mmCIF file of C-alpha atoms in Angstrom:
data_model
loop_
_atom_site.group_PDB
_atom_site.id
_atom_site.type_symbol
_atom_site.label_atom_id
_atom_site.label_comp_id
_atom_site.label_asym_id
_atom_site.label_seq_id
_atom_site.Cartn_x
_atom_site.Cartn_y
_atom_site.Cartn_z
ATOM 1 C CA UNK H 1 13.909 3.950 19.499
ATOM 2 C CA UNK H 2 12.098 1.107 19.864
ATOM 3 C CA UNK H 3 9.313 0.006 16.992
ATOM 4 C CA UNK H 4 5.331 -0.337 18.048
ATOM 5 C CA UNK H 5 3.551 0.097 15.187
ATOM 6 C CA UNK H 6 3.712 -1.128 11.384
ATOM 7 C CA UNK H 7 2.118 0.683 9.053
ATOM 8 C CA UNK H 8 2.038 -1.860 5.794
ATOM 9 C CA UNK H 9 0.871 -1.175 1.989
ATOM 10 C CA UNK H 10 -1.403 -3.416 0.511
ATOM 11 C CA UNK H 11 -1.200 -4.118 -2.895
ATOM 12 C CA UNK H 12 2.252 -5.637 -4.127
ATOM 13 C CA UNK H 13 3.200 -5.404 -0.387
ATOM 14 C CA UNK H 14 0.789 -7.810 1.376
ATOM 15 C CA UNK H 15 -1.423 -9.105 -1.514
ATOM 16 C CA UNK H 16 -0.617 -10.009 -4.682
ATOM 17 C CA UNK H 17 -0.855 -7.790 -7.202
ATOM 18 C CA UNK H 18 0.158 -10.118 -10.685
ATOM 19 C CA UNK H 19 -1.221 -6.834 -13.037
ATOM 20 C CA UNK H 20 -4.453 -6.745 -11.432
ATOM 21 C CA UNK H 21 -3.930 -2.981 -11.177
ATOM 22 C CA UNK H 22 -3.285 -2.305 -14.850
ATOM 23 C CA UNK H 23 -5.775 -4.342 -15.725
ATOM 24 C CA UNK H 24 -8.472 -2.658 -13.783
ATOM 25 C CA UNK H 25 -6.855 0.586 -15.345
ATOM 26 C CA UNK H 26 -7.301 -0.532 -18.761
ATOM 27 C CA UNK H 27 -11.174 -1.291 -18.083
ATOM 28 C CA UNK H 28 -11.652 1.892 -16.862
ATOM 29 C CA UNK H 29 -9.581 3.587 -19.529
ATOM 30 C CA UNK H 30 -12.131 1.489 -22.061
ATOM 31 C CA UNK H 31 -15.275 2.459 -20.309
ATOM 32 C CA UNK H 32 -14.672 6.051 -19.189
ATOM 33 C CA UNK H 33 -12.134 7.274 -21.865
ATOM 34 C CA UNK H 34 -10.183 8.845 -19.023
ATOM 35 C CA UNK H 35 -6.459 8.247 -20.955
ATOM 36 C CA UNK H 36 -7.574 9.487 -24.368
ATOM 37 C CA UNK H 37 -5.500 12.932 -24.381
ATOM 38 C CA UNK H 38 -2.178 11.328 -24.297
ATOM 39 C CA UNK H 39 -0.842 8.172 -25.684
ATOM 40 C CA UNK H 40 -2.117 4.790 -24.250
ATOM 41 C CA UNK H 41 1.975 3.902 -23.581
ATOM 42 C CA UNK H 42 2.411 7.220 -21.960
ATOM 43 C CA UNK H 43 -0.784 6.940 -19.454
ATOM 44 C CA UNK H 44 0.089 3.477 -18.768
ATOM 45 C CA UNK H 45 3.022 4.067 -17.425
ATOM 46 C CA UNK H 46 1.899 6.988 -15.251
ATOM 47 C CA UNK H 47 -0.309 4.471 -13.929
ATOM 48 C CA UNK H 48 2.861 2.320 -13.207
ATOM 49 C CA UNK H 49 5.208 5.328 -11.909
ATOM 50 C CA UNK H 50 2.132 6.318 -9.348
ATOM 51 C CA UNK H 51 1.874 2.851 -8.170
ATOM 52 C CA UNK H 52 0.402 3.462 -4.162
ATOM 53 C CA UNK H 53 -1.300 7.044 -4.594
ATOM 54 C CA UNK H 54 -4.447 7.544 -4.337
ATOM 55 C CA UNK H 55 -6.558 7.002 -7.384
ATOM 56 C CA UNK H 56 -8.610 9.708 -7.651
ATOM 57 C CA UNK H 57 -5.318 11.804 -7.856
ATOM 58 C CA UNK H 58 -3.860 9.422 -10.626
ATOM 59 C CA UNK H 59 -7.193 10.024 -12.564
ATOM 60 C CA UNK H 60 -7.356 13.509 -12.175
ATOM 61 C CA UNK H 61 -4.184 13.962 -13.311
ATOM 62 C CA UNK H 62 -4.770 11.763 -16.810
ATOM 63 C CA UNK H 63 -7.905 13.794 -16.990
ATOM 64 C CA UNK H 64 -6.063 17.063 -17.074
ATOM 65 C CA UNK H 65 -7.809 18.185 -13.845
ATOM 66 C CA UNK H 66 -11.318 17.689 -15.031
ATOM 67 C CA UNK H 67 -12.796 16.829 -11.351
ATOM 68 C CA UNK H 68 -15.737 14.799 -13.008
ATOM 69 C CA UNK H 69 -14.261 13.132 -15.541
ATOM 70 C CA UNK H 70 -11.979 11.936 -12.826
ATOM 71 C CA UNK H 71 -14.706 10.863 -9.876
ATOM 72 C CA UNK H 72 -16.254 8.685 -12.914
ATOM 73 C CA UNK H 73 -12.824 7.129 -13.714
ATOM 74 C CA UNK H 74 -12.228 6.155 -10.241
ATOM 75 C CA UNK H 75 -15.508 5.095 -9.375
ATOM 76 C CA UNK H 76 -14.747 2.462 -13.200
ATOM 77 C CA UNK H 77 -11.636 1.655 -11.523
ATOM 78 C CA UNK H 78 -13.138 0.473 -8.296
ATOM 79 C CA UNK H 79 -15.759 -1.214 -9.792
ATOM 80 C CA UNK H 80 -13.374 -3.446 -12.532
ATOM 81 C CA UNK H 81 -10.550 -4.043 -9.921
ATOM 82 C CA UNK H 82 -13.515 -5.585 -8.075
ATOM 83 C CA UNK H 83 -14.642 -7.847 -10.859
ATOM 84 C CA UNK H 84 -11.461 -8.617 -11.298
ATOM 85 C CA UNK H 85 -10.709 -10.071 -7.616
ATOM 86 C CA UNK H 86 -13.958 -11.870 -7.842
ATOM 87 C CA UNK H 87 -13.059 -13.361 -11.412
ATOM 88 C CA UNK H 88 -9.385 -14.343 -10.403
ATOM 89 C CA UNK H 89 -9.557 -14.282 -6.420
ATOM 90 C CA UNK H 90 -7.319 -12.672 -4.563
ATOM 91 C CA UNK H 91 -3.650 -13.874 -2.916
ATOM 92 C CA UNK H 92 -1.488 -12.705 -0.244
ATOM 93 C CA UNK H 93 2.092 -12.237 -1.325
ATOM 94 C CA UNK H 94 3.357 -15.639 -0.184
ATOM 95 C CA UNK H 95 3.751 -15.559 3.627
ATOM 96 C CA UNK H 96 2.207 -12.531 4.193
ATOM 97 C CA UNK H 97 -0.629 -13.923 6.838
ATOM 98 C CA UNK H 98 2.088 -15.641 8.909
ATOM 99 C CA UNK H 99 4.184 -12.200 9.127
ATOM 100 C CA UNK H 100 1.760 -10.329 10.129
ATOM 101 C CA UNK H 101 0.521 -12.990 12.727
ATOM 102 C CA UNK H 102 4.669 -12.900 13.875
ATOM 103 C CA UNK H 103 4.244 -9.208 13.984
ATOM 104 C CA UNK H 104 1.186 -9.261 16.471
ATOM 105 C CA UNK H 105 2.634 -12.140 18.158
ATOM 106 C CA UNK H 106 5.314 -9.965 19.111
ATOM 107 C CA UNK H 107 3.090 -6.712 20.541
ATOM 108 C CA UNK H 108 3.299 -4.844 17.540
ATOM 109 C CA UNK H 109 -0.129 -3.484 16.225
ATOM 110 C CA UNK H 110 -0.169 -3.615 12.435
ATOM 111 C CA UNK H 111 -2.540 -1.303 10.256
ATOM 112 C CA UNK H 112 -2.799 -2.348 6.231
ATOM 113 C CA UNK H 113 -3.030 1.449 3.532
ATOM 114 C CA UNK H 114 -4.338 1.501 0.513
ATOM 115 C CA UNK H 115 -4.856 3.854 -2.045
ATOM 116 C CA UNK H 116 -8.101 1.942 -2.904
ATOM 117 C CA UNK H 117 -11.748 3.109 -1.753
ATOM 118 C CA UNK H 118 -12.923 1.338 1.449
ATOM 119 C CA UNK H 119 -15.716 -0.822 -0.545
ATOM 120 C CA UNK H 120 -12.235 -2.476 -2.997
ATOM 121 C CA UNK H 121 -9.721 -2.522 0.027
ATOM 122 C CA UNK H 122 -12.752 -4.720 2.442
ATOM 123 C CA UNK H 123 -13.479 -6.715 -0.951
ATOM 124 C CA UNK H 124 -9.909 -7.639 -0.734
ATOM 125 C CA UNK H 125 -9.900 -8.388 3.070
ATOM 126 C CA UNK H 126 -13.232 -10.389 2.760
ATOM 127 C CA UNK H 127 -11.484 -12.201 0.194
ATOM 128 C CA UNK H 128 -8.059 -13.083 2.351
ATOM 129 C CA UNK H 129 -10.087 -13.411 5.528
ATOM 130 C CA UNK H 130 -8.109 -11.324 7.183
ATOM 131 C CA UNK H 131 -10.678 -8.704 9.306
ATOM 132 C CA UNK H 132 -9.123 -10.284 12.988
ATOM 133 C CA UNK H 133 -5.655 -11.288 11.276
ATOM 134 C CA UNK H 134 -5.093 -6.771 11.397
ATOM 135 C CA UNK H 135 -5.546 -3.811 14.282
ATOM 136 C CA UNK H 136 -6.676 -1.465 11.182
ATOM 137 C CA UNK H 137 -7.282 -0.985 7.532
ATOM 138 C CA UNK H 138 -7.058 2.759 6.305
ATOM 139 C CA UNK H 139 -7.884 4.363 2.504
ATOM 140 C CA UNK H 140 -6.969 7.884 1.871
ATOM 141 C CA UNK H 141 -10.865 8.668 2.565
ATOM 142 C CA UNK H 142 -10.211 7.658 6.369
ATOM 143 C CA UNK H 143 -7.612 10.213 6.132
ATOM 144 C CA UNK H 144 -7.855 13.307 4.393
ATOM 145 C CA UNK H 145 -4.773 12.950 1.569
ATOM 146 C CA UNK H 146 -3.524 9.643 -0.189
ATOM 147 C CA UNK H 147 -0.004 8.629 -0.219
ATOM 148 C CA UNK H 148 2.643 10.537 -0.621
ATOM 149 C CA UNK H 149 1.319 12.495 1.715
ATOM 150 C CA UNK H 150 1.658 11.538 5.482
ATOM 151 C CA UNK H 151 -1.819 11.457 6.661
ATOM 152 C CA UNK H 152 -2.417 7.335 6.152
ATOM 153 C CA UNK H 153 0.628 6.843 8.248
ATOM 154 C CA UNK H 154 -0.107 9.711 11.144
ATOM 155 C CA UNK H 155 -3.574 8.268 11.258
ATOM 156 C CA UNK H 156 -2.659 4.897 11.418
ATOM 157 C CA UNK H 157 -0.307 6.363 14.901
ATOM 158 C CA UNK H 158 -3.187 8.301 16.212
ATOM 159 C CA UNK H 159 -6.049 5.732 15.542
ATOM 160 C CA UNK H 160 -3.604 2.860 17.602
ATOM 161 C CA UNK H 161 -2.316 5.225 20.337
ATOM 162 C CA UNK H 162 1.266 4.603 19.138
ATOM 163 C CA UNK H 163 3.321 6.670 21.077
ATOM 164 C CA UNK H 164 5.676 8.951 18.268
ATOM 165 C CA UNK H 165 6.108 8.944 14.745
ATOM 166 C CA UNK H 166 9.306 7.382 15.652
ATOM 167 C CA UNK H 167 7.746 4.266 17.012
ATOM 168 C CA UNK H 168 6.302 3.390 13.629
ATOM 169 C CA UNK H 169 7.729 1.461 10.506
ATOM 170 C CA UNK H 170 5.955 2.153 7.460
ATOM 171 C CA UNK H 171 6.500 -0.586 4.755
ATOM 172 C CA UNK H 172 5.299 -0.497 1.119
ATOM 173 C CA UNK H 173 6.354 -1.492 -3.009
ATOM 174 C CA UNK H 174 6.498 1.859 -3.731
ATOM 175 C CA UNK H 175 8.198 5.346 -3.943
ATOM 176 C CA UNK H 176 4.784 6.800 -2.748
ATOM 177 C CA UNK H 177 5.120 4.389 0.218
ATOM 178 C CA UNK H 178 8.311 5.530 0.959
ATOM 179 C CA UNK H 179 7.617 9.166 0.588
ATOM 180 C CA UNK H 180 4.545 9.123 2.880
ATOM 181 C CA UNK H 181 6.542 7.136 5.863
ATOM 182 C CA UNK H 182 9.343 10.040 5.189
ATOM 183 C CA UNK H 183 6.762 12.729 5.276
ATOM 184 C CA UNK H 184 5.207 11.705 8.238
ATOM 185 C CA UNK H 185 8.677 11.105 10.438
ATOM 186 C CA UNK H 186 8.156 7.299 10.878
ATOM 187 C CA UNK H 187 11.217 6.150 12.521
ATOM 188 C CA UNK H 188 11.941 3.257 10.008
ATOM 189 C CA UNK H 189 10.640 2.985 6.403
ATOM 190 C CA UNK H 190 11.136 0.127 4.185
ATOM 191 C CA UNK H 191 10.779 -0.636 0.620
ATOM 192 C CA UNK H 192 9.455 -3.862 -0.845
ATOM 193 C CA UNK H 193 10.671 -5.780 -4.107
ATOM 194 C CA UNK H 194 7.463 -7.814 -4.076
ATOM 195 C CA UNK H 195 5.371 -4.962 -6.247
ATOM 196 C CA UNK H 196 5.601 -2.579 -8.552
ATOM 197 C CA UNK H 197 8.983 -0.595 -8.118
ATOM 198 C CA UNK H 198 12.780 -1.610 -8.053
ATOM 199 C CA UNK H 199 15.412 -1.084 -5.496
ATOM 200 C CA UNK H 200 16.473 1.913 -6.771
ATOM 201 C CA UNK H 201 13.894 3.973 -7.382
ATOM 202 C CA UNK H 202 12.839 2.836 -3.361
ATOM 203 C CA UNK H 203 16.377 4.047 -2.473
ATOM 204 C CA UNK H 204 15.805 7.064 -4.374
ATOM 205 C CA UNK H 205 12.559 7.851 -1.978
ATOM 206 C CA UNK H 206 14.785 7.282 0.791
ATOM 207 C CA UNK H 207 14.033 3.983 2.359
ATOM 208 C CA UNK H 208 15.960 2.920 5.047
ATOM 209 C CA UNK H 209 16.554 -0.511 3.639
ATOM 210 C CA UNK H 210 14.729 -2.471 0.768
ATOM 211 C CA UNK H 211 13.709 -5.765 1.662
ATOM 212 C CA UNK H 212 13.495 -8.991 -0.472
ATOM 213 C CA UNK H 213 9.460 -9.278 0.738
ATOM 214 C CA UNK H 214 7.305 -8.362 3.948
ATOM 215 C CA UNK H 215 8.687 -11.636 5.436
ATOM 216 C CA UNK H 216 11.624 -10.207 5.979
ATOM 217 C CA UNK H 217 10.731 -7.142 8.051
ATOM 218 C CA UNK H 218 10.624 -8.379 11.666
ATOM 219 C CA UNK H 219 14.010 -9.669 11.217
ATOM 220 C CA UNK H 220 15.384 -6.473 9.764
ATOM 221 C CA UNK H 221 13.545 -4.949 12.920
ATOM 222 C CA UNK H 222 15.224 -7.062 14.963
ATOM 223 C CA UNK H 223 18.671 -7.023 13.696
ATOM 224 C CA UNK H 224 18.829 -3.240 14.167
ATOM 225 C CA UNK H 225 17.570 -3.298 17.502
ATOM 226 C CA UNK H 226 14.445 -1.549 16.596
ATOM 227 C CA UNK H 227 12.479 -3.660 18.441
ATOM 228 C CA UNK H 228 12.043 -3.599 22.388
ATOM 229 C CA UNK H 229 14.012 -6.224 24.589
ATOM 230 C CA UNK H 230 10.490 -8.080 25.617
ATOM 231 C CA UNK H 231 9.580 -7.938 21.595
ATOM 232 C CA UNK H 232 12.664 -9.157 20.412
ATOM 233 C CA UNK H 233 12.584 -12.355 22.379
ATOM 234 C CA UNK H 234 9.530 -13.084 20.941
ATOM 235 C CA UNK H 235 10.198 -12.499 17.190
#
């Protein structure tokens, strides 16, 4: 089996999250009352446990299924993470750029995921520069279903014209991440300790290995002989 295609989470994965996410949550929560019928502690930390889904899902679940309530959440969400990025800026987890560049450098095509909207995943691009530095950006819209379903990762394959879901390596923070690149049949899926979940609970989702950061990927692709003899001479 020999890797082509890296499918690779965004936030916590490849930019720095640093609480940007619960802090866009707690916005929301203020401005939409999405979280009022359960206990702040106890929404907050759904938020944390569903790190990498998509958020309309995470909403609708805190709004007890109520579809509206939830589209109006997300919509908050969007719009504070936003402010957010544009009051703080945004940051790559350190060395992110230069991986990714490695990646490319060595004929893999690399495709960022996102639970966020298109409008807060480009906002984060635009802010990084990094529009030429990728083959692909993908939100669950692009898709059909967020993570932890497969559909980011099997469009990422079909969009790029990798060959088989074994040829891909799906990388994210998150047990969501994990789960998707499992669901989907990616031939190696690694966890991140750069974001929101620890090494065991990415073990638990099944990761193949759990990796210090994204740095650290081509590498571990390369010590296991997952990459192709031309590819590996150039990583």
């Amino acid at each position: 089996m020999t890797i082509e295609l890296v499918v690779l989470d965004m936030a916590g994965t490849t930019v720095l999250d640093d609480g940007v996410v619960e802090q866009a949550f707690q916005r929301a929560a203020e401005r939409t009352g999405v979280a009022e019928r359960m206990p702040w502690a106890e929404a907050l930390q759904y938020v944390r446990d569903t790190m990498g889904m998509s958020k309309i899902d995470v909403f609708t679940h805190l709004a007890g299924g109520d579809i509206a309530a939830a589209t109006a959440a997300t919509a908050a969400f969007e719009g504070a993470y936003s402010e957010i990025v544009a009051e703080q800026g945004v940051e790559e987890i350190p060395g992110a750029a230069e991986a990714i560049a490695h990646m490319r450098d060595a004929g893999l095509k690399v495709v960022l995921t996102t639970g966020f909207a298109p409008v807060t995943r480009d906002a984060l691009l635009d802010g990084l520069g990094w529009h030429d530095l990728i083959d692909l950006a993908l939100s669950p819209i692009d898709a059909g279903r967020g993570r932890p379903a497969p559909d980011l990762v099997l469009t990422a394959l079909l969009r790029t014209g990798a060959s088989a879901v074994s040829a891909v390596a799906v990388v994210g923070d998150t047990s969501s991440d994990v789960h998707s690149g499992r669901r989907a049949g990616a031939g190696f899926v690694a966890g991140v300790l750069s974001g929101a979940h620890d090494r065991a609970a990415l073990m638990a989702a099944g990761a193949d290995a759990v990796l210090d950061d994204v740095t650290a990927l081509l590498p571990g692709l390369h010590e296991r002989a997952l990459l192709g003899t031309a590819l590996a001479r150039t990583s």
